[in-house]
Short mmCIF file of C-alpha atoms in Angstrom, two decimals:
data_model
loop_
_atom_site.label_atom_id
_atom_site.label_comp_id
_atom_site.label_asym_id
_atom_site.label_seq_id
_atom_site.Cartn_x
_atom_site.Cartn_y
_atom_site.Cartn_z
CA UNK X 944 82.31 61.50 87.97
CA UNK X 945 80.84 63.94 85.40
CA UNK X 946 79.05 62.47 82.54
CA UNK X 947 81.08 63.17 79.35
CA UNK X 948 78.17 63.59 76.06
CA UNK X 949 79.11 63.47 72.14
CA UNK X 950 76.67 66.17 70.12
CA UNK X 951 77.12 67.09 67.37
CA UNK X 952 74.69 69.91 66.74
CA UNK X 953 74.90 73.68 67.00
CA UNK X 954 71.26 73.89 68.14
CA UNK X 955 71.41 71.74 70.60
CA UNK X 956 69.22 73.36 73.47
CA UNK X 957 71.41 71.04 76.32
CA UNK X 958 74.71 74.07 75.32
CA UNK X 959 72.03 77.25 76.51
CA UNK X 960 74.58 78.74 79.18
CA UNK X 961 76.71 78.73 76.00
CA UNK X 962 75.24 80.21 73.43
CA UNK X 963 76.59 83.61 71.73
CA UNK X 964 78.57 83.81 74.68
CA UNK X 965 80.22 88.25 73.57
CA UNK X 966 76.08 89.60 74.53
CA UNK X 967 74.76 86.38 76.46
CA UNK X 968 78.04 88.11 79.06
CA UNK X 969 74.73 90.34 81.24
CA UNK X 970 72.66 87.16 81.18
CA UNK X 971 69.42 89.58 83.45
CA UNK X 972 67.34 86.22 83.75
CA UNK X 973 69.84 85.13 86.22
CA UNK X 974 69.64 86.00 89.51
CA UNK X 975 70.69 89.16 90.73
CA UNK X 976 70.05 90.51 87.31
CA UNK X 977 74.52 88.89 86.24
CA UNK X 978 74.93 86.53 84.32
CA UNK X 979 76.79 82.33 84.66
CA UNK X 980 80.19 82.23 85.86
CA UNK X 981 82.24 81.24 82.84
CA UNK X 982 85.56 79.33 82.79
CA UNK X 983 87.98 79.29 79.90
CA UNK X 984 90.82 76.98 78.88
CA UNK X 985 92.09 74.11 81.37
CA UNK X 986 94.05 76.16 84.24
CA UNK X 987 90.47 78.38 84.92
CA UNK X 988 88.17 75.09 84.56
CA UNK X 989 90.33 73.28 86.44
CA UNK X 990 89.74 76.20 89.50
CA UNK X 991 86.09 76.62 88.30
CA UNK X 992 86.04 73.01 89.46
CA UNK X 993 87.89 73.11 92.99
CA UNK X 994 85.61 77.04 93.82
CA UNK X 995 82.47 77.49 95.53
CA UNK X 996 81.22 78.15 92.48
CA UNK X 997 78.65 75.06 91.73
CA UNK X 998 78.69 73.85 87.72
CA UNK X 999 76.89 73.52 85.54
CA UNK X 1000 78.12 72.51 82.33
CA UNK X 1001 81.14 72.03 79.78
CA UNK X 1002 81.66 72.36 76.43
CA UNK X 1003 85.09 71.75 75.23
CA UNK X 1004 87.01 69.89 72.06
CA UNK X 1005 87.78 66.01 73.07
CA UNK X 1006 91.07 66.28 73.84
CA UNK X 1007 90.65 68.96 76.31
CA UNK X 1008 87.31 67.33 78.58
CA UNK X 1009 90.36 64.26 78.09
CA UNK X 1010 93.37 66.75 79.55
CA UNK X 1011 90.67 67.27 82.64
CA UNK X 1012 88.80 63.86 82.96
CA UNK X 1013 91.50 63.91 86.32
CA UNK X 1014 89.68 67.13 87.06
CA UNK X 1015 86.26 66.00 86.58
CA UNK X 1016 86.50 62.52 88.44
CA UNK X 1017 86.94 64.42 91.31
CA UNK X 1018 84.79 63.81 95.08
CA UNK X 1019 83.26 67.07 95.23
CA UNK X 1020 81.84 66.70 91.51
CA UNK X 1021 78.74 66.39 91.43
CA UNK X 1022 77.66 62.88 89.74
CA UNK X 1023 75.40 64.64 87.18
CA UNK X 1024 77.37 67.40 85.58
CA UNK X 1025 77.88 67.50 81.94
CA UNK X 1026 80.63 67.02 79.85
CA UNK X 1027 79.85 67.84 76.33
CA UNK X 1028 81.83 67.33 73.28
CA UNK X 1029 82.18 68.51 70.46
CA UNK X 1030 83.84 69.22 67.17
CA UNK X 1031 85.69 73.03 67.39
CA UNK X 1032 83.10 74.00 64.40
CA UNK X 1033 80.55 73.27 66.63
CA UNK X 1034 82.18 74.90 69.41
CA UNK X 1035 82.46 78.58 67.09
CA UNK X 1036 79.08 78.36 66.34
CA UNK X 1037 77.44 77.41 69.52
CA UNK X 1038 79.23 80.25 71.23
CA UNK X 1039 80.01 82.63 68.38
CA UNK X 1040 83.22 82.99 67.79
CA UNK X 1041 86.06 80.85 67.82
CA UNK X 1042 87.59 80.05 71.45
CA UNK X 1043 91.15 79.20 70.90
CA UNK X 1044 91.20 77.99 74.26
CA UNK X 1045 88.73 74.87 73.68
CA UNK X 1046 87.18 74.13 76.37
CA UNK X 1047 83.87 76.38 78.72
CA UNK X 1048 82.50 75.49 82.38
CA UNK X 1049 79.90 77.27 83.16
CA UNK X 1050 78.18 78.03 87.09
CA UNK X 1051 76.46 79.23 88.97
CA UNK X 1052 77.02 82.57 91.08
CA UNK X 1053 77.86 81.32 95.29
CA UNK X 1054 76.24 83.77 97.70
CA UNK X 1055 78.21 86.83 99.08
CA UNK X 1056 80.60 86.26 102.43
CA UNK X 1057 79.96 88.95 104.29
CA UNK X 1058 82.62 90.86 104.93
CA UNK X 1059 83.67 89.51 108.90
CA UNK X 1060 83.45 85.47 107.68
CA UNK X 1061 85.55 86.96 105.19
CA UNK X 1062 87.86 88.40 107.04
CA UNK X 1063 87.87 85.85 110.62
CA UNK X 1064 90.83 84.18 109.42
CA UNK X 1065 93.26 87.27 107.18
CA UNK X 1066 96.18 88.62 107.32
CA UNK X 1067 96.12 90.80 104.31
CA UNK X 1068 93.36 92.06 102.85
CA UNK X 1069 92.55 94.41 99.58
CA UNK X 1070 89.35 96.86 99.55
CA UNK X 1071 88.94 98.60 96.66
CA UNK X 1072 86.97 101.75 95.45
CA UNK X 1073 85.68 102.26 91.96
CA UNK X 1074 88.28 100.15 90.30
CA UNK X 1075 85.41 99.93 87.39
CA UNK X 1076 87.11 97.92 84.43
CA UNK X 1077 86.56 93.65 83.89
CA UNK X 1078 90.76 92.97 82.85
CA UNK X 1079 92.48 95.54 85.49
CA UNK X 1080 90.32 94.10 88.12
CA UNK X 1081 90.63 90.69 87.12
CA UNK X 1082 94.75 91.41 86.94
CA UNK X 1083 94.14 92.38 90.43
CA UNK X 1084 92.20 89.90 91.45
CA UNK X 1085 96.18 87.18 89.98
CA UNK X 1086 98.74 89.71 91.98
CA UNK X 1087 96.40 89.14 94.60
CA UNK X 1088 96.21 85.59 94.86
CA UNK X 1089 100.07 85.04 93.81
CA UNK X 1090 101.02 87.84 96.56
CA UNK X 1091 99.80 86.44 99.84
CA UNK X 1092 96.27 88.25 99.81
CA UNK X 1093 93.69 86.14 101.72
CA UNK X 1094 90.34 87.79 100.55
CA UNK X 1095 89.23 91.47 99.06
CA UNK X 1096 86.25 93.46 99.30
CA UNK X 1097 85.01 94.82 96.52
CA UNK X 1098 83.59 98.17 97.46
CA UNK X 1099 81.07 101.25 95.40
CA UNK X 1100 81.54 101.44 91.54
CA UNK X 1101 83.38 97.76 90.83
CA UNK X 1102 82.81 96.16 88.48
CA UNK X 1103 81.43 92.20 88.00
CA UNK X 1104 84.06 90.11 89.43
CA UNK X 1105 83.03 86.89 87.50
CA UNK X 1106 82.04 88.86 84.51
CA UNK X 1107 84.31 87.23 81.50
CA UNK X 1108 86.67 88.96 81.57
CA UNK X 1109 87.46 89.19 84.42
CA UNK X 1110 87.60 85.93 85.03
CA UNK X 1111 89.66 85.22 82.46
CA UNK X 1112 92.80 87.87 82.80
CA UNK X 1113 92.44 87.09 86.09
CA UNK X 1114 93.57 83.20 84.92
CA UNK X 1115 90.67 81.59 87.50
CA UNK X 1116 92.07 83.43 90.99
CA UNK X 1117 88.60 85.44 90.74
CA UNK X 1118 87.18 82.18 91.45
CA UNK X 1119 89.40 81.11 94.77
CA UNK X 1120 90.68 84.15 96.13
CA UNK X 1121 87.27 85.06 98.80
CA UNK X 1122 85.67 88.04 97.59
CA UNK X 1123 82.88 90.45 99.25
CA UNK X 1124 80.35 92.66 97.15
CA UNK X 1125 80.98 95.18 99.88
CA UNK X 1126 80.02 99.74 101.28
CA UNK X 1127 82.37 101.82 101.86
CA UNK X 1128 81.08 102.34 105.71
CA UNK X 1129 79.75 98.76 106.18
CA UNK X 1130 83.74 97.34 104.34
CA UNK X 1131 85.48 99.98 107.33
CA UNK X 1132 83.59 98.84 109.71
CA UNK X 1133 84.16 94.84 109.26
CA UNK X 1134 88.02 96.21 109.21
CA UNK X 1135 88.18 98.37 112.04
CA UNK X 1136 86.13 94.87 113.90
CA UNK X 1137 88.32 92.28 113.19
CA UNK X 1138 91.68 94.73 113.61
CA UNK X 1139 92.52 95.46 110.41
CA UNK X 1140 95.34 98.45 109.59
CA UNK X 1141 93.76 100.20 106.62
CA UNK X 1142 96.63 101.84 104.44
CA UNK X 1143 94.78 103.78 101.62
CA UNK X 1144 97.26 104.21 98.06
CA UNK X 1145 97.07 107.68 97.09
CA UNK X 1146 99.06 109.82 95.50
CA UNK X 1147 99.42 112.10 97.84
CA UNK X 1148 100.98 109.52 100.23
CA UNK X 1149 103.96 108.93 102.05
CA UNK X 1150 106.08 107.53 100.47
CA UNK X 1151 108.99 106.30 103.10
CA UNK X 1152 105.39 104.57 105.17
CA UNK X 1153 105.04 101.64 102.56
CA UNK X 1154 107.79 99.05 103.94
CA UNK X 1155 107.85 100.10 107.68
CA UNK X 1156 103.29 98.46 106.70
CA UNK X 1157 104.67 94.85 107.00
CA UNK X 1158 105.45 94.46 110.28
CA UNK X 1159 100.96 94.69 110.71
CA UNK X 1160 99.44 91.45 111.45
CA UNK X 1161 96.07 92.48 109.28
CA UNK X 1162 96.71 94.84 106.94
CA UNK X 1163 93.91 95.92 105.20
CA UNK X 1164 94.98 98.35 101.23
CA UNK X 1165 92.71 100.73 99.55
CA UNK X 1166 92.34 101.00 96.31
CA UNK X 1167 90.53 103.10 94.07
CA UNK X 1168 91.20 103.18 90.83
CA UNK X 1169 94.10 104.67 88.74
CA UNK X 1170 92.36 108.30 87.43
CA UNK X 1171 89.85 109.78 89.76
CA UNK X 1172 91.93 107.57 92.81
CA UNK X 1173 90.18 106.95 96.43
CA UNK X 1174 87.03 109.50 97.40
CA UNK X 1175 87.79 112.48 100.03
CA UNK X 1176 85.11 109.23 102.69
CA UNK X 1177 88.02 107.28 101.80
CA UNK X 1178 90.92 108.26 102.42
CA UNK X 1179 89.15 109.62 105.82
CA UNK X 1180 88.73 105.73 106.62
CA UNK X 1181 92.32 105.25 106.31
CA UNK X 1182 94.41 104.93 109.35
CA UNK X 1183 97.38 105.87 106.95
CA UNK X 1184 97.84 107.04 103.43
CA UNK X 1185 101.12 105.64 101.44
CA UNK X 1186 102.15 105.86 97.81
CA UNK X 1187 104.45 103.96 96.15
CA UNK X 1188 108.00 106.18 94.60
CA UNK X 1189 107.87 106.78 91.84
CA UNK X 1190 109.26 109.11 89.43
CA UNK X 1191 108.23 113.04 89.41
CA UNK X 1192 107.60 112.89 86.11
CA UNK X 1193 104.93 109.45 85.78
CA UNK X 1194 101.83 110.21 86.79
CA UNK X 1195 101.44 107.00 88.03
CA UNK X 1196 101.13 102.94 87.49
CA UNK X 1197 98.35 100.46 86.06
CA UNK X 1198 96.02 100.17 88.99
CA UNK X 1199 96.34 96.45 89.22
CA UNK X 1200 100.22 96.57 89.34
CA UNK X 1201 100.01 99.30 92.01
CA UNK X 1202 98.77 96.60 93.72
CA UNK X 1203 101.68 94.34 92.82
CA UNK X 1204 103.69 96.40 94.69
CA UNK X 1205 102.06 97.07 97.16
CA UNK X 1206 101.48 93.29 98.20
CA UNK X 1207 104.98 92.98 97.63
CA UNK X 1208 105.59 96.12 99.41
CA UNK X 1209 103.64 94.90 102.37
CA UNK X 1210 103.46 91.41 102.73
CA UNK X 1211 103.45 88.42 105.53
CA UNK X 1212 107.41 87.88 105.72
CA UNK X 1213 107.03 83.77 104.30
CA UNK I 65 106.70 125.96 65.87
CA UNK I 66 105.17 123.63 64.14
CA UNK I 67 102.71 124.33 61.33
CA UNK I 68 99.30 123.80 61.71
CA UNK I 69 97.88 123.09 57.81
CA UNK I 70 93.84 121.92 57.66
CA UNK I 71 92.94 119.69 55.51
CA UNK I 72 89.13 118.01 54.26
CA UNK I 73 90.05 115.66 52.39
CA UNK I 74 91.22 111.87 53.24
CA UNK I 75 92.88 111.05 50.79
CA UNK I 76 95.31 114.24 50.84
CA UNK I 77 98.82 112.49 50.13
CA UNK I 78 99.99 114.49 52.23
CA UNK I 79 98.40 112.07 55.62
CA UNK I 80 100.08 109.21 54.05
CA UNK I 81 101.88 108.60 57.29
CA UNK I 82 98.17 107.69 58.67
CA UNK I 83 96.73 106.02 56.24
CA UNK I 84 95.35 102.72 57.24
CA UNK I 85 96.87 102.03 60.29
CA UNK I 86 95.83 98.17 60.91
CA UNK I 87 97.84 97.95 58.23
CA UNK I 88 100.72 99.87 57.93
CA UNK I 89 101.70 98.37 61.80
CA UNK I 90 104.46 96.96 59.37
CA UNK I 91 105.87 99.71 56.55
CA UNK I 92 108.93 97.01 55.35
CA UNK I 93 109.76 101.11 52.79
CA UNK I 94 111.28 103.14 55.85
CA UNK I 95 114.69 102.08 57.47
CA UNK I 96 115.24 98.30 58.97
CA UNK I 97 111.57 97.64 57.62
CA UNK I 98 109.88 98.53 60.68
CA UNK I 99 107.33 101.61 60.83
CA UNK I 100 107.19 104.91 61.66
CA UNK I 101 106.60 105.14 65.46
CA UNK I 102 103.23 106.54 65.88
CA UNK I 103 101.77 108.37 68.74
CA UNK I 104 98.44 108.18 70.17
CA UNK I 105 96.48 111.09 71.84
CA UNK I 106 97.07 113.84 73.89
CA UNK I 107 99.70 113.10 76.29
CA UNK I 108 101.96 110.27 73.90
CA UNK I 109 101.87 112.84 71.35
CA UNK I 110 103.46 114.83 73.88
CA UNK I 111 105.63 113.03 75.59
CA UNK I 112 107.21 112.31 71.47
CA UNK I 113 107.68 116.17 71.04
CA UNK I 114 109.70 116.18 73.89
CA UNK I 115 111.68 112.55 72.79
CA UNK I 116 114.58 111.78 70.44
CA UNK I 117 112.94 110.86 67.59
CA UNK I 118 112.63 113.33 65.12
CA UNK I 119 108.45 114.28 63.71
CA UNK I 120 107.53 113.64 60.79
CA UNK I 121 103.52 115.36 60.95
CA UNK I 122 100.87 115.44 63.69
CA UNK I 123 96.64 114.83 62.40
CA UNK I 124 93.85 115.34 64.96
CA UNK I 125 90.39 117.11 64.52
CA UNK I 126 90.69 121.04 66.63
CA UNK I 127 90.60 120.86 69.96
CA UNK I 128 93.48 118.36 70.39
CA UNK I 129 95.67 120.24 68.23
CA UNK I 130 94.67 123.10 70.37
CA UNK I 131 96.02 121.17 73.66
CA UNK I 132 99.35 120.15 72.59
CA UNK I 133 99.75 123.90 71.71
CA UNK I 134 101.93 125.31 73.90
CA UNK I 135 103.88 121.84 73.15
CA UNK I 136 104.55 122.39 69.61
CA UNK I 137 105.62 125.77 70.14
CA UNK I 138 109.12 124.42 71.67
CA UNK I 139 112.18 125.15 71.11
CA UNK I 140 113.48 121.56 69.59
CA UNK I 141 109.66 121.30 67.51
CA UNK I 142 111.01 122.01 63.34
CA UNK I 143 109.93 125.25 62.09
CA UNK I 144 108.27 123.03 59.09
CA UNK I 145 107.06 119.96 61.46
CA UNK I 146 102.96 120.19 60.08
CA UNK I 147 99.51 119.85 62.01
CA UNK I 148 96.94 118.24 59.59
CA UNK I 149 93.89 119.58 61.31
CA UNK I 150 90.97 118.37 60.22
CA UNK I 151 87.46 116.38 61.12
CA UNK I 152 86.67 113.10 63.38
CA UNK I 153 85.03 111.26 60.13
CA UNK I 154 87.56 112.53 57.99
CA UNK I 155 90.22 111.35 60.60
CA UNK I 156 89.03 108.35 60.87
CA UNK I 157 88.18 107.67 56.99
CA UNK I 158 92.60 108.49 56.42
CA UNK I 159 93.70 105.73 59.75
CA UNK I 160 90.82 102.98 58.84
CA UNK I 161 89.02 103.03 61.92
CA UNK I 162 87.65 105.60 64.62
CA UNK I 163 90.15 106.65 66.42
CA UNK I 164 88.82 108.22 70.48
CA UNK I 165 91.32 109.72 71.49
CA UNK I 166 91.46 111.97 68.76
CA UNK I 167 95.37 112.47 67.84
CA UNK I 168 98.67 111.22 66.04
CA UNK I 169 101.72 111.84 65.92
CA UNK I 170 104.76 110.02 64.03
CA UNK I 171 108.41 110.21 63.91
CA UNK I 172 111.51 108.69 62.40
CA UNK I 173 112.77 105.85 64.12
CA UNK I 174 116.65 107.09 66.06
CA UNK I 175 119.54 105.13 65.23
CA UNK I 176 119.57 102.82 68.48
CA UNK I 177 122.43 104.21 70.88
CA UNK I 178 125.21 101.39 72.01
CA UNK I 179 125.16 99.56 74.90
CA UNK I 180 128.12 101.55 76.48
CA UNK I 181 127.17 104.66 75.98
CA UNK I 182 122.88 103.56 77.21
CA UNK I 183 124.98 102.26 81.21
CA UNK I 184 127.12 105.39 81.80
CA UNK I 185 125.24 107.02 83.76
CA UNK I 186 122.75 104.44 84.52
CA UNK I 187 122.66 102.64 88.44
CA UNK I 188 119.15 101.02 87.33
CA UNK I 189 118.45 98.23 84.63
CA UNK I 190 116.24 96.34 82.81
CA UNK I 191 118.13 92.84 81.00
CA UNK I 192 115.27 91.90 78.46
CA UNK I 193 114.83 88.40 76.62
CA UNK I 194 111.68 87.02 74.94
CA UNK I 195 109.30 89.54 76.08
CA UNK I 196 107.54 88.57 72.41
CA UNK I 197 104.67 90.42 73.40
CA UNK I 198 103.61 94.19 72.91
CA UNK I 199 101.66 95.11 75.84
CA UNK I 200 102.60 93.20 78.57
CA UNK I 201 106.87 95.60 76.50
CA UNK I 202 104.86 99.02 76.75
CA UNK I 203 103.77 98.36 80.12
CA UNK I 204 107.13 96.84 81.34
CA UNK I 205 108.35 100.48 79.70
CA UNK I 206 105.53 102.07 81.59
CA UNK I 207 107.07 100.92 85.01
CA UNK I 208 109.84 100.39 83.57
CA UNK I 209 110.10 104.40 83.82
CA UNK I 210 107.96 105.19 86.85
CA UNK I 211 109.60 102.92 89.41
CA UNK I 212 113.07 104.55 87.73
CA UNK I 213 115.01 102.39 85.68
CA UNK I 214 117.56 104.44 83.59
CA UNK I 215 118.23 102.44 80.53
CA UNK I 216 116.90 98.70 79.40
CA UNK I 217 119.01 96.66 77.19
CA UNK I 218 116.15 94.58 74.73
CA UNK I 219 117.08 91.06 73.95
CA UNK I 220 116.99 88.06 72.37
CA UNK I 221 113.42 87.91 71.22
CA UNK I 222 111.92 90.51 72.19
CA UNK I 223 109.46 92.55 70.38
CA UNK I 224 110.06 96.01 68.58
CA UNK I 225 109.79 98.55 71.56
CA UNK I 226 108.09 101.09 68.93
CA UNK I 227 105.95 99.20 67.77
CA UNK I 228 102.97 100.74 67.60
CA UNK I 229 100.85 99.62 70.76
CA UNK I 230 104.07 99.57 72.38
CA UNK I 231 103.50 102.97 72.84
CA UNK I 232 100.37 103.33 74.05
CA UNK I 233 100.30 100.93 76.55
CA UNK I 234 104.10 102.29 77.75
CA UNK I 235 101.37 105.29 77.45
CA UNK I 236 104.61 106.53 75.20
CA UNK I 237 107.40 105.90 78.58
CA UNK I 238 108.88 103.17 75.44
CA UNK I 239 109.88 106.83 74.07
CA UNK I 240 111.68 108.16 77.16
CA UNK I 241 113.04 105.25 78.94
CA UNK I 242 116.13 104.86 77.17
CA UNK I 243 116.95 101.24 75.23
CA UNK I 244 118.59 99.75 73.32
CA UNK I 245 118.32 96.04 70.69
CA UNK I 246 120.85 93.58 71.87
CA UNK I 247 121.62 90.21 71.99
CA UNK I 248 122.56 88.47 75.41
CA UNK I 249 126.73 88.30 74.84
CA UNK I 250 127.27 91.57 73.79
CA UNK I 251 124.57 93.38 76.54
CA UNK I 252 126.59 90.63 79.22
CA UNK I 253 130.11 92.02 78.20
CA UNK I 254 129.08 95.68 78.83
CA UNK I 255 127.09 95.73 81.95
CA UNK I 256 129.44 93.85 83.20
CA UNK I 257 132.52 96.74 81.75
CA UNK I 258 130.22 99.14 83.33
CA UNK I 259 130.39 97.65 86.96
CA UNK I 260 126.86 96.62 86.91
CA UNK I 261 125.42 93.11 89.12
CA UNK I 262 123.02 90.96 86.90
CA UNK I 263 120.59 89.00 88.80
CA UNK I 264 118.03 87.28 86.82
CA UNK I 265 114.18 86.69 87.84
CA UNK I 266 113.24 82.78 87.98
CA UNK I 267 111.07 80.80 89.49
CA UNK I 268 113.93 78.01 91.02
CA UNK I 269 115.57 82.43 92.14
CA UNK I 270 116.33 82.16 96.16
CA UNK I 271 113.00 83.89 97.63
CA UNK I 272 115.33 86.18 100.15
CA UNK I 273 117.15 87.46 97.47
CA UNK I 274 115.54 89.57 96.86
CA UNK I 275 115.15 92.45 99.31
CA UNK I 276 119.10 92.97 99.54
CA UNK I 277 119.34 93.40 96.06
CA UNK I 278 118.40 96.89 97.18
CA UNK I 279 122.46 98.01 98.80
CA UNK I 280 123.99 97.32 94.91
CA UNK I 281 125.55 100.33 93.59
CA UNK I 282 124.62 99.69 89.99
CA UNK I 283 122.33 96.43 89.39
CA UNK I 284 120.04 94.54 86.30
CA UNK I 285 118.00 92.78 86.21
CA UNK I 286 117.58 89.86 83.88
CA UNK I 287 113.59 89.30 82.58
CA UNK I 288 112.08 87.27 80.70
CA UNK I 289 108.55 85.38 79.05
CA UNK I 290 106.92 83.94 81.70
CA UNK I 291 106.30 80.86 80.23
CA UNK I 292 109.37 79.92 78.54
CA UNK I 293 111.16 81.88 80.95
CA UNK I 294 114.57 83.14 80.66
CA UNK I 295 117.73 80.45 78.57
CA UNK I 296 119.86 79.26 79.82
CA UNK I 297 122.97 81.11 79.27
CA UNK I 298 121.50 83.96 80.25
CA UNK I 299 120.85 82.02 83.71
CA UNK I 300 123.92 81.64 83.24
CA UNK I 301 125.52 84.81 83.12
CA UNK I 302 123.60 85.87 86.22
CA UNK I 303 125.25 87.35 88.59
CA UNK I 304 123.11 85.87 91.86
CA UNK I 305 118.98 83.88 90.85
CA UNK I 306 115.65 85.78 92.19
CA UNK I 307 112.46 85.54 92.70
CA UNK I 308 109.56 86.49 93.64
CA UNK I 309 108.24 85.49 97.61
CA UNK I 310 104.68 83.15 95.57
CA UNK I 311 102.28 81.77 96.62
CA UNK I 312 102.10 77.87 96.02
CA UNK I 313 99.29 77.32 94.31
CA UNK I 314 100.22 80.57 91.66
CA UNK I 315 102.18 80.13 88.73
CA UNK I 316 103.91 82.44 88.01
CA UNK I 317 102.65 87.21 87.52
CA UNK I 318 102.17 88.01 84.60
CA UNK I 319 105.98 89.36 83.35
CA UNK I 320 105.52 93.42 83.39
CA UNK I 321 104.15 92.75 86.54
CA UNK I 322 107.26 90.86 88.31
CA UNK I 323 109.13 92.99 87.05
CA UNK I 324 107.11 96.06 88.78
CA UNK I 325 107.54 93.47 91.43
CA UNK I 326 111.28 93.86 91.18
CA UNK I 327 112.09 97.48 90.00
CA UNK I 328 110.48 98.69 93.43
CA UNK I 329 111.94 96.00 95.36
CA UNK I 330 115.47 97.09 94.26
CA UNK I 331 115.23 100.13 93.28
CA UNK I 332 117.96 103.57 94.60
CA UNK I 333 116.24 104.75 97.84
CA UNK I 334 114.64 108.34 97.34
#
């Protein structure tokens, strides 16, 4: 059960996690040279509290902290976690802009799991390469959560899934879908060792082969950014190359959208 | 063949179509109380020049206008169309912000086709209700173009597909996929008359019924915004209610993403 503490001074040092967020997205003072995990809005804060990321503090207006009371009473919530309650203006002063979702939570990062551990119970996995846009990456995690993807291997050239905008666009699902940052070589080795078929999604792939992938017991979809596509190394590592059937005069889908179509088309039947 | 004219004065009255764009998105002086059609970037301007919308003018830096030279020589391009060439700073002064795509085109709106004419040769159609976010609407048109949707009926409560941001997010595909603004009643009447099956995508639908829709000769997918969903009237008008199979603890997909999954799952086989 977390404590609830009222604050009225925007300069209160206990609110440091939430200060000047637009500039603090990268915090070189934090382990790994990366920022805290920040959740915005009731739904995403709830997912943060239920995630493996150790919560540090909450800051919100009274109504939003009340909405979260059942979650703050959760057995896994540390007793010394504090929810700071203030008004919207003070909150805007701390954060540096007006935040219409009314509540924030901060958490520490957690150690990235080993790919082998991540894959142990998984049947559907995404291996990403060069997905360097935070919004696309967040949307991709939201789609992965919705469409039954068990884990994501975040490969070379990808953005940080725990960047604030990725967390927000993912609706907090980046905090729930297990992922590991992992180079292409180790990812492919781990996938092969765990018995996964690797299917690369690429414009040069076979449009008729996508649906047949659904019958594979363990399947990894290999996805690249929409402009450059997958590297030669990633293409060479795949067992099969597929593409989404598309109109001749259209170049591509957004990578998160293409991922959603492929996740659905190849999903484990329910 | 359009004319190319150099300008160096940001106040030049011939650039009025492009002035102060952030504020000019709605132009109550234009027919129907709505703005001009504005295309940004080489790819989208190219699609505008190939569209049914009558072009009015172009404004761009020299390199971008040169990129478009083959398009500006097109047989359908009016001889009195002018491409104004200037430098990036002057362009930023006119537009009101720095536009990194380097070229713009304006066009007049065209009369909306009658639903019956729109449906005449179509096999796959989307009927939208309450899709009131310009980005979602643009993304949906991009997905419709990629995944073989022949026409879109833009129903009650939807945003304007020709709003500048919709055009941009659609990558110009909103200028190519035929659409008509149309109330629910007339849309349903026209669809029935043309022999379409109406399938509503809704969280209460049957998750096993989606794939079977692919066998229908003429299919209309009825799509609503992700929050409120479809109205009772739209649900009642549908022949079948389906949903995308989704993890239990995930509420929904983004509407454009859900549309892409459904367009692919129900598409005419190629």
